[in-house]
mmCIF file of C-alpha atoms in Angstrom:
data_model
loop_
_atom_site.group_PDB
_atom_site.id
_atom_site.type_symbol
_atom_site.label_atom_id
_atom_site.label_comp_id
_atom_site.label_asym_id
_atom_site.label_seq_id
_atom_site.Cartn_x
_atom_site.Cartn_y
_atom_site.Cartn_z
ATOM 1 C CA MET Q 1 -1.678 -6.368 -30.898
ATOM 2 C CA GLU Q 2 -1.455 -10.040 -29.368
ATOM 3 C CA ASP Q 3 1.327 -12.382 -29.037
ATOM 4 C CA GLN Q 4 2.015 -15.883 -27.226
ATOM 5 C CA ASN Q 5 3.616 -16.000 -23.946
ATOM 6 C CA PRO Q 6 5.657 -19.003 -23.234
ATOM 7 C CA VAL Q 7 2.675 -20.887 -21.680
ATOM 8 C CA GLY Q 8 0.676 -20.177 -24.840
ATOM 9 C CA ALA Q 9 -1.790 -17.935 -23.353
ATOM 10 C CA LYS Q 10 -2.834 -14.791 -25.631
ATOM 11 C CA THR Q 11 -1.635 -11.616 -24.269
ATOM 12 C CA SER Q 12 -1.866 -7.904 -25.027
ATOM 13 C CA LYS Q 13 1.042 -5.675 -25.117
ATOM 14 C CA SER Q 14 -0.800 -3.346 -22.915
ATOM 15 C CA CYS Q 15 -0.930 -6.362 -20.025
ATOM 16 C CA THR Q 16 2.316 -5.871 -18.527
ATOM 17 C CA LEU Q 17 3.692 -5.998 -14.971
ATOM 18 C CA MET Q 18 4.313 -2.428 -14.577
ATOM 19 C CA ILE Q 19 0.798 -1.304 -16.518
ATOM 20 C CA ASN Q 20 -1.144 -3.640 -14.288
ATOM 21 C CA SER Q 21 0.588 -2.609 -11.050
ATOM 22 C CA LEU Q 22 0.198 1.325 -12.063
ATOM 23 C CA LYS Q 23 -3.423 0.383 -12.481
ATOM 24 C CA TYR Q 24 -4.135 -1.431 -9.386
ATOM 25 C CA GLY Q 25 -1.936 0.883 -7.236
ATOM 26 C CA LEU Q 26 -4.175 3.875 -8.753
ATOM 27 C CA PHE Q 27 -7.333 1.835 -7.572
ATOM 28 C CA THR Q 28 -5.856 0.888 -4.069
ATOM 29 C CA GLY Q 29 -4.841 4.585 -3.789
ATOM 30 C CA LEU Q 30 -8.139 6.037 -4.920
ATOM 31 C CA ALA Q 31 -9.842 3.219 -2.425
ATOM 32 C CA VAL Q 32 -7.647 4.316 0.630
ATOM 33 C CA MET Q 33 -8.270 8.095 -0.210
ATOM 34 C CA LEU Q 34 -12.015 7.678 -0.228
ATOM 35 C CA LEU Q 35 -11.623 5.729 3.175
ATOM 36 C CA SER Q 36 -9.736 8.550 4.613
ATOM 37 C CA LEU Q 37 -12.114 10.983 3.450
ATOM 38 C CA LEU Q 38 -15.021 9.014 4.963
ATOM 39 C CA LEU Q 39 -13.574 8.529 8.380
ATOM 40 C CA TYR Q 40 -12.627 12.310 8.083
ATOM 41 C CA VAL Q 41 -16.502 13.094 7.699
ATOM 42 C CA MET Q 42 -17.286 10.763 10.326
ATOM 43 C CA ASP Q 43 -14.641 12.336 12.737
ATOM 44 C CA LEU Q 44 -12.815 9.085 13.104
ATOM 45 C CA ASN Q 45 -9.395 10.327 11.570
ATOM 46 C CA GLY Q 46 -7.628 10.141 15.130
ATOM 47 C CA ALA Q 47 -8.952 6.303 15.747
ATOM 48 C CA SER Q 48 -5.988 3.908 15.711
ATOM 49 C CA TRP Q 49 -8.187 1.214 14.348
ATOM 50 C CA ALA Q 50 -8.605 3.336 11.148
ATOM 51 C CA GLN Q 51 -5.051 2.956 10.314
ATOM 52 C CA TYR Q 52 -5.448 -0.799 9.992
ATOM 53 C CA ILE Q 53 -8.524 -0.490 7.825
ATOM 54 C CA SER Q 54 -6.244 1.325 5.228
ATOM 55 C CA LEU Q 55 -3.617 -1.333 5.614
ATOM 56 C CA LEU Q 56 -6.230 -4.035 4.843
ATOM 57 C CA VAL Q 57 -7.192 -2.105 1.522
ATOM 58 C CA LEU Q 58 -3.580 -1.658 0.890
ATOM 59 C CA LEU Q 59 -3.033 -5.625 1.442
ATOM 60 C CA ALA Q 60 -6.294 -6.402 -0.867
ATOM 61 C CA GLY Q 61 -4.964 -4.209 -3.300
ATOM 62 C CA VAL Q 62 -1.660 -5.780 -3.610
ATOM 63 C CA ILE Q 63 -3.042 -9.593 -3.698
ATOM 64 C CA MET Q 64 -5.932 -8.680 -6.233
ATOM 65 C CA GLY Q 65 -3.291 -6.705 -8.374
ATOM 66 C CA THR Q 66 -0.998 -9.462 -8.458
ATOM 67 C CA LEU Q 67 -3.507 -12.251 -9.062
ATOM 68 C CA ALA Q 68 -4.958 -10.179 -11.914
ATOM 69 C CA PHE Q 69 -1.376 -10.094 -13.557
ATOM 70 C CA ARG Q 70 -0.898 -13.961 -12.779
ATOM 71 C CA ASP Q 71 -4.117 -14.770 -14.307
ATOM 72 C CA LYS Q 72 -4.953 -12.319 -16.641
ATOM 73 C CA CYS Q 73 -1.688 -11.078 -18.050
ATOM 74 C CA ASN Q 74 0.816 -14.210 -17.580
ATOM 75 C CA GLY Q 75 -1.053 -17.455 -18.381
ATOM 76 C CA GLY Q 76 -1.879 -18.345 -14.734
ATOM 77 C CA TYR Q 77 1.918 -18.360 -13.746
ATOM 78 C CA ILE Q 78 4.027 -15.918 -11.807
ATOM 79 C CA SER Q 79 7.667 -16.502 -9.941
ATOM 80 C CA TYR Q 80 7.986 -15.442 -6.389
ATOM 81 C CA GLY Q 81 9.741 -12.461 -7.431
ATOM 82 C CA ARG Q 82 7.607 -10.837 -10.305
ATOM 83 C CA SER Q 83 4.924 -11.404 -7.768
ATOM 84 C CA LEU Q 84 6.844 -9.581 -5.063
ATOM 85 C CA GLY Q 85 7.756 -6.841 -7.901
ATOM 86 C CA SER Q 86 3.978 -6.332 -8.518
ATOM 87 C CA GLY Q 87 3.017 -5.912 -4.995
ATOM 88 C CA VAL Q 88 5.908 -3.498 -4.451
ATOM 89 C CA ILE Q 89 4.852 -1.319 -7.516
ATOM 90 C CA ILE Q 90 1.408 -1.492 -6.511
ATOM 91 C CA SER Q 91 2.627 -0.214 -2.884
ATOM 92 C CA LEU Q 92 4.823 2.667 -4.340
ATOM 93 C CA VAL Q 93 1.826 4.077 -6.384
ATOM 94 C CA VAL Q 94 -0.388 3.972 -3.330
ATOM 95 C CA GLY Q 95 2.194 5.720 -1.323
ATOM 96 C CA VAL Q 96 2.811 8.551 -3.990
ATOM 97 C CA PHE Q 97 -0.985 8.811 -4.551
ATOM 98 C CA MET Q 98 -1.770 8.911 -0.703
ATOM 99 C CA SER Q 99 1.457 11.449 -0.197
ATOM 100 C CA ILE Q 100 0.063 13.882 -2.939
ATOM 101 C CA TYR Q 101 -3.215 13.707 -1.191
ATOM 102 C CA THR Q 102 -2.078 14.006 2.031
ATOM 103 C CA TYR Q 103 -0.262 16.915 1.277
ATOM 104 C CA LEU Q 104 -2.878 18.801 -0.458
ATOM 105 C CA PHE Q 105 -5.570 17.797 2.499
ATOM 106 C CA PHE Q 106 -3.260 19.267 5.232
ATOM 107 C CA SER Q 107 -2.082 22.369 3.068
ATOM 108 C CA PHE Q 108 -5.215 23.351 1.644
ATOM 109 C CA PHE Q 109 -8.591 21.551 2.308
ATOM 110 C CA ASP Q 110 -8.236 21.155 6.236
ATOM 111 C CA PRO Q 111 -4.935 22.686 7.810
ATOM 112 C CA GLY Q 112 -6.821 22.786 11.407
ATOM 113 C CA GLU Q 113 -6.721 19.010 11.328
ATOM 114 C CA LEU Q 114 -2.987 19.126 12.045
ATOM 115 C CA LEU Q 115 -3.643 20.866 15.310
ATOM 116 C CA LYS Q 116 -6.711 18.277 16.112
ATOM 117 C CA LEU Q 117 -3.892 15.632 15.837
ATOM 118 C CA ALA Q 118 -1.413 17.364 17.892
ATOM 119 C CA GLN Q 119 -4.194 17.839 20.683
ATOM 120 C CA VAL Q 120 -4.950 13.859 20.593
ATOM 121 C CA ALA Q 121 -1.001 13.286 20.829
ATOM 122 C CA GLU Q 122 -0.701 15.689 23.649
ATOM 123 C CA GLU Q 123 -4.017 13.807 25.437
ATOM 124 C CA LYS Q 124 -2.559 10.676 24.934
ATOM 125 C CA MET Q 125 0.657 11.474 26.698
ATOM 126 C CA LEU Q 126 -1.141 12.861 29.513
ATOM 127 C CA GLU Q 127 -3.193 9.649 29.921
ATOM 128 C CA LYS Q 128 0.421 7.741 29.931
ATOM 129 C CA GLY Q 129 0.925 9.383 32.883
ATOM 130 C CA LEU Q 130 3.775 11.912 31.342
ATOM 131 C CA THR Q 131 4.818 14.801 33.376
ATOM 132 C CA ASP Q 132 3.823 18.269 32.022
ATOM 133 C CA ASP Q 133 7.628 18.781 31.751
ATOM 134 C CA GLN Q 134 8.090 15.813 29.714
ATOM 135 C CA VAL Q 135 4.702 16.399 27.405
ATOM 136 C CA ASP Q 136 5.848 20.059 26.605
ATOM 137 C CA GLN Q 137 9.245 18.690 25.386
ATOM 138 C CA ALA Q 138 7.640 15.808 23.116
ATOM 139 C CA MET Q 139 4.941 18.208 22.115
ATOM 140 C CA SER Q 140 7.793 20.807 20.819
ATOM 141 C CA MET Q 141 9.344 18.056 19.052
ATOM 142 C CA THR Q 142 5.860 16.711 17.715
ATOM 143 C CA LYS Q 143 4.888 20.020 16.230
ATOM 144 C CA MET Q 144 8.279 20.382 14.564
ATOM 145 C CA LEU Q 145 7.483 17.127 12.661
ATOM 146 C CA MET Q 146 3.493 17.672 12.160
ATOM 147 C CA THR Q 147 3.730 19.676 8.734
ATOM 148 C CA PRO Q 148 2.025 18.673 5.732
ATOM 149 C CA ALA Q 149 5.322 17.774 3.616
ATOM 150 C CA PHE Q 150 6.695 15.540 6.428
ATOM 151 C CA ILE Q 151 3.412 13.624 7.198
ATOM 152 C CA ALA Q 152 3.331 13.164 3.204
ATOM 153 C CA ILE Q 153 6.822 11.704 3.234
ATOM 154 C CA SER Q 154 6.622 9.647 6.079
ATOM 155 C CA GLY Q 155 3.125 8.333 4.670
ATOM 156 C CA LEU Q 156 4.822 7.448 1.573
ATOM 157 C CA PHE Q 157 7.656 5.398 3.324
ATOM 158 C CA SER Q 158 5.331 3.861 5.419
ATOM 159 C CA MET Q 159 2.884 2.491 2.461
ATOM 160 C CA LEU Q 160 6.077 1.289 0.623
ATOM 161 C CA LEU Q 161 7.209 -0.671 3.792
ATOM 162 C CA TRP Q 162 3.667 -2.084 4.587
ATOM 163 C CA GLY Q 163 3.083 -2.853 0.957
ATOM 164 C CA THR Q 164 6.654 -4.574 0.671
ATOM 165 C CA ILE Q 165 5.825 -6.826 3.853
ATOM 166 C CA PHE Q 166 2.673 -7.627 2.563
ATOM 167 C CA SER Q 167 4.057 -8.394 -0.990
ATOM 168 C CA LEU Q 168 6.678 -10.810 0.646
ATOM 169 C CA LEU Q 169 4.180 -12.578 2.390
ATOM 170 C CA ALA Q 170 1.464 -12.832 -0.116
ATOM 171 C CA SER Q 171 3.790 -13.684 -2.813
ATOM 172 C CA ILE Q 172 4.362 -16.983 -1.208
ATOM 173 C CA PHE Q 173 0.911 -18.133 -1.943
ATOM 174 C CA ILE Q 174 0.536 -16.273 -5.145
ATOM 175 C CA LYS Q 175 3.242 -17.706 -7.006
ATOM 176 C CA LYS Q 176 2.758 -20.437 -9.274
ATOM 177 C CA ASN Q 177 5.774 -21.743 -11.356
ATOM 178 C CA ASP Q 178 5.030 -22.911 -15.107
ATOM 179 C CA ASP Q 179 6.708 -26.562 -14.901
ATOM 180 C CA SER Q 180 5.220 -27.555 -18.601
ATOM 181 C CA PHE Q 181 8.904 -27.600 -19.832
ATOM 182 C CA GLU Q 182 9.643 -30.313 -17.515
ATOM 183 C CA GLN Q 183 6.934 -32.247 -18.012
ATOM 184 C CA SER Q 184 7.170 -32.259 -21.829
ATOM 185 C CA PHE Q 185 10.283 -34.619 -21.342
ATOM 186 C CA PRO Q 186 9.806 -38.355 -20.429
ATOM 187 C CA ASN Q 187 11.056 -39.495 -17.216
ATOM 188 C CA THR Q 188 14.555 -41.254 -18.156
ATOM 189 C CA GLU Q 189 15.627 -42.215 -14.714
ATOM 190 C CA ASN Q 190 15.344 -46.176 -14.550
#
């Protein structure tokens, strides 16, 4: 089923902002999940730089998904607001996808990984020169928060926050307004 969008490009009914954003959100979520599994297999989960790679994948997914909607579904034009909306929806889908994956991973696949993360956190506190009492106090709080559900929920909000920031910035460069309506009228100022 095809129709004409305002600029005359043919689009299908299945090429909507929501469907495009869901599709790219799932692709990006899958890419982040595969990256996470690769880092796990290589025993690099605790590396701080690994989180930055995941954020770069999220940024790439937001940009590629929004550009795809603009160029393939919307006749090459997109407003700042729709571009922002596309990126936020993509980020939300990635966040939900990763939250489910994280919960299942820490609950069923490798529950012992939480203990490794707690040990890394404790070592970092000791390296910073905290006293044993300070470390014990911080670790008691850390262990209360290191549950699969808490990590999954915080991951969802983290992905959504970073994705929104990326979308706000990327939309500045992705937006492309359709000014064909204004160009169709002759200049009457003289």
